[in-house]
mmCIF file of C-alpha atoms in Angstrom:
data_model
loop_
_atom_site.group_PDB
_atom_site.id
_atom_site.type_symbol
_atom_site.label_atom_id
_atom_site.label_comp_id
_atom_site.label_asym_id
_atom_site.label_seq_id
_atom_site.Cartn_x
_atom_site.Cartn_y
_atom_site.Cartn_z
ATOM 1 C CA PRO A 1 6.407 -1.178 -29.800
ATOM 2 C CA THR A 2 4.430 1.462 -28.794
ATOM 3 C CA GLN A 3 2.390 0.861 -25.400
ATOM 4 C CA GLN A 4 -1.135 0.831 -25.299
ATOM 5 C CA ILE A 5 -2.484 4.173 -23.349
ATOM 6 C CA THR A 6 -5.275 3.142 -21.453
ATOM 7 C CA PHE A 7 -8.731 5.273 -20.686
ATOM 8 C CA PHE A 8 -7.239 5.489 -17.214
ATOM 9 C CA ASP A 9 -4.175 6.747 -18.819
ATOM 10 C CA ALA A 10 -5.608 9.796 -20.870
ATOM 11 C CA VAL A 11 -7.706 10.829 -17.974
ATOM 12 C CA LYS A 12 -5.343 10.871 -15.336
ATOM 13 C CA SER A 13 -4.148 14.268 -15.303
ATOM 14 C CA THR A 14 -7.813 15.808 -15.234
ATOM 15 C CA LEU A 15 -8.336 13.726 -12.114
ATOM 16 C CA ALA A 16 -8.891 15.061 -8.460
ATOM 17 C CA LYS A 17 -6.453 12.323 -7.599
ATOM 18 C CA PRO A 18 -5.015 10.333 -10.183
ATOM 19 C CA LEU A 19 -6.560 7.046 -8.904
ATOM 20 C CA PHE A 20 -9.654 5.092 -9.464
ATOM 21 C CA THR A 21 -11.686 2.461 -7.626
ATOM 22 C CA ALA A 22 -13.491 -0.763 -8.426
ATOM 23 C CA HIS A 23 -16.433 -1.726 -6.226
ATOM 24 C CA LEU A 24 -17.289 -4.984 -7.926
ATOM 25 C CA LYS A 25 -19.868 -7.202 -6.636
ATOM 26 C CA LYS A 26 -20.569 -10.970 -6.107
ATOM 27 C CA GLY A 27 -24.309 -11.389 -7.899
ATOM 28 C CA ALA A 28 -24.986 -7.637 -8.136
ATOM 29 C CA PRO A 29 -23.751 -4.409 -10.264
ATOM 30 C CA GLY A 30 -20.878 -3.090 -9.114
ATOM 31 C CA SER A 31 -19.328 0.231 -9.295
ATOM 32 C CA TYR A 32 -15.868 2.108 -10.878
ATOM 33 C CA ASP A 33 -15.314 6.047 -9.418
ATOM 34 C CA PHE A 34 -12.605 8.187 -10.888
ATOM 35 C CA GLY A 35 -10.405 10.719 -8.856
ATOM 36 C CA TYR A 36 -11.803 10.246 -5.511
ATOM 37 C CA ILE A 37 -12.224 7.536 -2.894
ATOM 38 C CA ASP A 38 -15.698 6.721 -1.858
ATOM 39 C CA THR A 39 -15.670 5.998 2.069
ATOM 40 C CA SER A 40 -18.759 4.817 2.269
ATOM 41 C CA LYS A 41 -18.082 1.867 -0.145
ATOM 42 C CA TYR A 42 -15.782 0.621 2.874
ATOM 43 C CA THR A 43 -15.461 -0.374 6.317
ATOM 44 C CA GLY A 44 -12.191 -0.751 8.300
ATOM 45 C CA SER A 45 -8.873 1.150 6.707
ATOM 46 C CA ILE A 46 -7.570 0.672 3.009
ATOM 47 C CA THR A 47 -4.289 -1.155 2.833
ATOM 48 C CA TYR A 48 -1.673 -0.494 0.499
ATOM 49 C CA ALA A 49 0.867 -2.708 -1.279
ATOM 50 C CA ASP A 50 3.417 -0.357 -3.729
ATOM 51 C CA VAL A 51 3.086 -1.386 -7.139
ATOM 52 C CA ASP A 52 5.545 -2.297 -9.972
ATOM 53 C CA THR A 53 4.284 -0.980 -13.109
ATOM 54 C CA SER A 54 7.172 -1.647 -15.187
ATOM 55 C CA ASN A 55 5.414 -4.390 -17.312
ATOM 56 C CA GLY A 56 2.577 -2.416 -17.744
ATOM 57 C CA LEU A 57 0.252 -3.978 -14.891
ATOM 58 C CA TRP A 58 -1.078 -3.229 -11.539
ATOM 59 C CA GLU A 59 1.666 -5.816 -9.932
ATOM 60 C CA PHE A 60 2.522 -6.507 -6.372
ATOM 61 C CA ALA A 61 3.496 -8.736 -3.758
ATOM 62 C CA ALA A 62 1.378 -10.806 -1.920
ATOM 63 C CA THR A 63 3.033 -12.035 1.378
ATOM 64 C CA GLY A 64 0.871 -15.136 2.325
ATOM 65 C CA TYR A 65 -2.298 -16.517 2.741
ATOM 66 C CA ALA A 66 -4.767 -19.149 4.856
ATOM 67 C CA VAL A 67 -7.281 -21.473 4.217
ATOM 68 C CA GLY A 68 -10.230 -21.055 6.476
ATOM 69 C CA SER A 69 -9.109 -21.037 9.940
ATOM 70 C CA GLY A 70 -5.901 -22.688 9.206
ATOM 71 C CA ARG A 71 -2.619 -21.365 10.261
ATOM 72 C CA THR A 72 -1.388 -18.080 7.979
ATOM 73 C CA VAL A 73 1.686 -19.609 5.714
ATOM 74 C CA THR A 74 4.011 -17.045 4.969
ATOM 75 C CA THR A 75 5.244 -16.885 0.950
ATOM 76 C CA SER A 76 5.530 -14.123 -1.171
ATOM 77 C CA TYR A 77 3.760 -14.491 -4.326
ATOM 78 C CA ASP A 78 4.315 -12.019 -7.415
ATOM 79 C CA SER A 79 1.046 -10.714 -8.049
ATOM 80 C CA ILE A 80 -1.393 -8.536 -10.729
ATOM 81 C CA ALA A 81 -4.925 -7.098 -9.596
ATOM 82 C CA ASP A 82 -7.110 -7.379 -12.783
ATOM 83 C CA THR A 83 -10.510 -6.494 -13.049
ATOM 84 C CA GLY A 84 -10.639 -8.229 -16.608
ATOM 85 C CA THR A 85 -10.052 -11.934 -14.974
ATOM 86 C CA SER A 86 -12.899 -14.052 -13.538
ATOM 87 C CA LEU A 87 -10.763 -16.160 -11.271
ATOM 88 C CA LEU A 88 -8.247 -16.076 -8.571
ATOM 89 C CA TYR A 89 -4.279 -17.611 -10.096
ATOM 90 C CA LEU A 90 -2.331 -18.860 -7.536
ATOM 91 C CA PRO A 91 0.895 -20.556 -7.237
ATOM 92 C CA THR A 92 -0.058 -24.194 -7.486
ATOM 93 C CA GLU A 93 1.175 -25.258 -4.082
ATOM 94 C CA ILE A 94 -1.118 -22.479 -2.671
ATOM 95 C CA VAL A 95 -4.072 -24.021 -4.859
ATOM 96 C CA ALA A 96 -3.199 -27.602 -3.589
ATOM 97 C CA ALA A 97 -3.416 -26.686 -0.115
ATOM 98 C CA TYR A 98 -7.172 -24.887 -0.816
ATOM 99 C CA TYR A 99 -8.430 -27.527 -2.469
ATOM 100 C CA GLY A 100 -7.107 -30.282 0.243
ATOM 101 C CA GLN A 101 -9.303 -28.430 2.449
ATOM 102 C CA VAL A 102 -12.441 -29.254 0.523
ATOM 103 C CA ASN A 103 -14.219 -33.035 0.350
ATOM 104 C CA GLY A 104 -14.425 -34.081 -3.389
ATOM 105 C CA ALA A 105 -12.333 -31.565 -4.785
ATOM 106 C CA MET A 106 -10.244 -32.934 -7.629
ATOM 107 C CA TYR A 107 -8.033 -31.593 -10.228
ATOM 108 C CA ASP A 108 -10.187 -32.170 -13.809
ATOM 109 C CA GLY A 109 -7.896 -32.452 -17.013
ATOM 110 C CA SER A 110 -11.305 -32.246 -19.446
ATOM 111 C CA GLN A 111 -11.893 -29.445 -17.461
ATOM 112 C CA GLY A 112 -8.644 -27.360 -17.193
ATOM 113 C CA GLY A 113 -8.542 -26.970 -13.506
ATOM 114 C CA TYR A 114 -10.074 -28.077 -9.995
ATOM 115 C CA THR A 115 -13.646 -28.969 -9.822
ATOM 116 C CA ILE A 116 -15.627 -29.572 -6.476
ATOM 117 C CA PRO A 117 -18.965 -30.885 -5.333
ATOM 118 C CA CYS A 118 -21.304 -27.980 -5.875
ATOM 119 C CA ASP A 119 -22.760 -28.576 -2.516
ATOM 120 C CA SER A 120 -19.529 -27.902 -1.259
ATOM 121 C CA ASN A 121 -19.202 -25.557 1.788
ATOM 122 C CA LEU A 122 -16.031 -24.049 0.747
ATOM 123 C CA PRO A 123 -13.748 -22.414 3.338
ATOM 124 C CA ASN A 124 -12.561 -19.016 3.168
ATOM 125 C CA PHE A 125 -9.314 -18.038 1.309
ATOM 126 C CA VAL A 126 -7.190 -15.216 3.095
ATOM 127 C CA ALA A 127 -4.456 -13.492 1.295
ATOM 128 C CA ILE A 128 -1.867 -11.469 2.878
ATOM 129 C CA ILE A 129 -1.222 -8.262 1.056
ATOM 130 C CA GLY A 130 0.196 -5.015 2.553
ATOM 131 C CA GLY A 131 0.874 -6.829 5.930
ATOM 132 C CA SER A 132 -3.054 -7.563 6.130
ATOM 133 C CA ARG A 133 -5.828 -10.085 5.670
ATOM 134 C CA HIS A 134 -7.809 -9.982 2.835
ATOM 135 C CA THR A 135 -10.591 -12.789 3.173
ATOM 136 C CA VAL A 136 -12.423 -13.748 -0.042
ATOM 137 C CA PRO A 137 -15.708 -15.897 1.254
ATOM 138 C CA GLY A 138 -15.855 -19.859 0.372
ATOM 139 C CA SER A 139 -19.370 -18.532 -1.267
ATOM 140 C CA TYR A 140 -17.566 -16.831 -3.987
ATOM 141 C CA ILE A 141 -15.025 -19.729 -4.411
ATOM 142 C CA ASN A 142 -17.837 -21.676 -6.534
ATOM 143 C CA TYR A 143 -17.304 -20.413 -9.443
ATOM 144 C CA ALA A 144 -20.073 -21.822 -11.715
ATOM 145 C CA PRO A 145 -21.474 -24.982 -13.035
ATOM 146 C CA ILE A 146 -20.176 -27.907 -14.982
ATOM 147 C CA SER A 147 -22.917 -29.832 -14.082
ATOM 148 C CA GLU A 148 -26.320 -31.118 -11.886
ATOM 149 C CA THR A 149 -23.814 -31.592 -9.361
ATOM 150 C CA SER A 150 -19.819 -30.729 -10.106
ATOM 151 C CA CYS A 151 -18.997 -27.101 -9.887
ATOM 152 C CA PHE A 152 -15.547 -25.095 -11.178
ATOM 153 C CA GLY A 153 -13.674 -23.670 -8.491
ATOM 154 C CA GLY A 154 -13.058 -19.984 -8.572
ATOM 155 C CA ILE A 155 -9.394 -20.565 -7.223
ATOM 156 C CA GLN A 156 -7.240 -22.345 -10.077
ATOM 157 C CA ALA A 157 -3.207 -22.492 -10.873
ATOM 158 C CA ASN A 158 -1.291 -19.831 -12.174
ATOM 159 C CA ASP A 159 0.636 -22.702 -14.399
ATOM 160 C CA GLY A 160 2.295 -21.066 -17.568
ATOM 161 C CA ILE A 161 1.721 -17.427 -16.890
ATOM 162 C CA GLY A 162 4.298 -16.068 -14.787
ATOM 163 C CA HIS A 163 2.565 -14.206 -12.144
ATOM 164 C CA SER A 164 -0.674 -14.861 -9.666
ATOM 165 C CA ILE A 165 -3.761 -12.836 -10.489
ATOM 166 C CA PHE A 166 -6.058 -11.521 -8.350
ATOM 167 C CA GLY A 167 -9.127 -11.509 -10.570
ATOM 168 C CA ASP A 168 -12.825 -11.225 -10.018
ATOM 169 C CA VAL A 169 -13.350 -14.102 -7.657
ATOM 170 C CA PHE A 170 -10.943 -12.088 -5.206
ATOM 171 C CA LEU A 171 -11.780 -8.163 -6.375
ATOM 172 C CA LYS A 172 -15.652 -9.100 -5.606
ATOM 173 C CA SER A 173 -14.828 -9.320 -1.994
ATOM 174 C CA GLN A 174 -12.542 -5.909 -1.656
ATOM 175 C CA PHE A 175 -13.273 -2.171 -2.029
ATOM 176 C CA VAL A 176 -10.049 -1.611 -4.632
ATOM 177 C CA VAL A 177 -8.022 1.124 -4.919
ATOM 178 C CA PHE A 178 -6.057 1.579 -7.739
ATOM 179 C CA ASP A 179 -3.591 4.566 -7.201
ATOM 180 C CA GLY A 180 -1.671 6.452 -9.990
ATOM 181 C CA SER A 181 0.523 8.542 -8.662
ATOM 182 C CA ASP A 182 4.249 8.729 -8.260
ATOM 183 C CA SER A 183 4.355 6.344 -6.136
ATOM 184 C CA PRO A 184 1.631 3.738 -7.686
ATOM 185 C CA ARG A 185 0.266 1.451 -5.116
ATOM 186 C CA VAL A 186 -2.536 -0.684 -4.819
ATOM 187 C CA GLY A 187 -5.280 -0.662 -2.101
ATOM 188 C CA PHE A 188 -7.574 -3.206 -0.439
ATOM 189 C CA ALA A 189 -10.345 -2.637 2.005
ATOM 190 C CA LYS A 190 -13.300 -4.365 2.888
ATOM 191 C CA GLN A 191 -16.474 -4.155 1.234
ATOM 192 C CA ALA A 192 -19.079 -1.995 3.577
#
């Protein structure tokens, strides 16, 4: 089968640098930049993780996590960065550890995932990527209302997917660099 050529693949050779960035926002318009990194869009440094492109994805290894102010758990989980996925899909045990810290959180089979009381004060989620901590504010994890009191969680289990997906719930908390150079990598920094 022929592999789909993406827009980025088609324009990459014409760009100043073979990369694009995603600066997505919660509740506000975001932006993409092609060929350059706008340093006004992030603070601190960009942490990079090597990407395995053999499956045609921006695939990298996350190496741990923490819930709220809890201890950092070291565990490696194969992941992809995907702006076309809304949620943050993680291994079942990480999802259970997260919602174990949320009063009233429950797995609801009829909703296909974890639900939370809409008025929950959710803990932050921290992913360890490239040796650095990348934090999703708890408020980003209250994804959508189901009823007046029940909301759908923005972190869900990756059962049957084959890898974790760092979708928009995570990406809206980061400035993201998709570097398509000969040594492909994905970079994350704190949004400015």
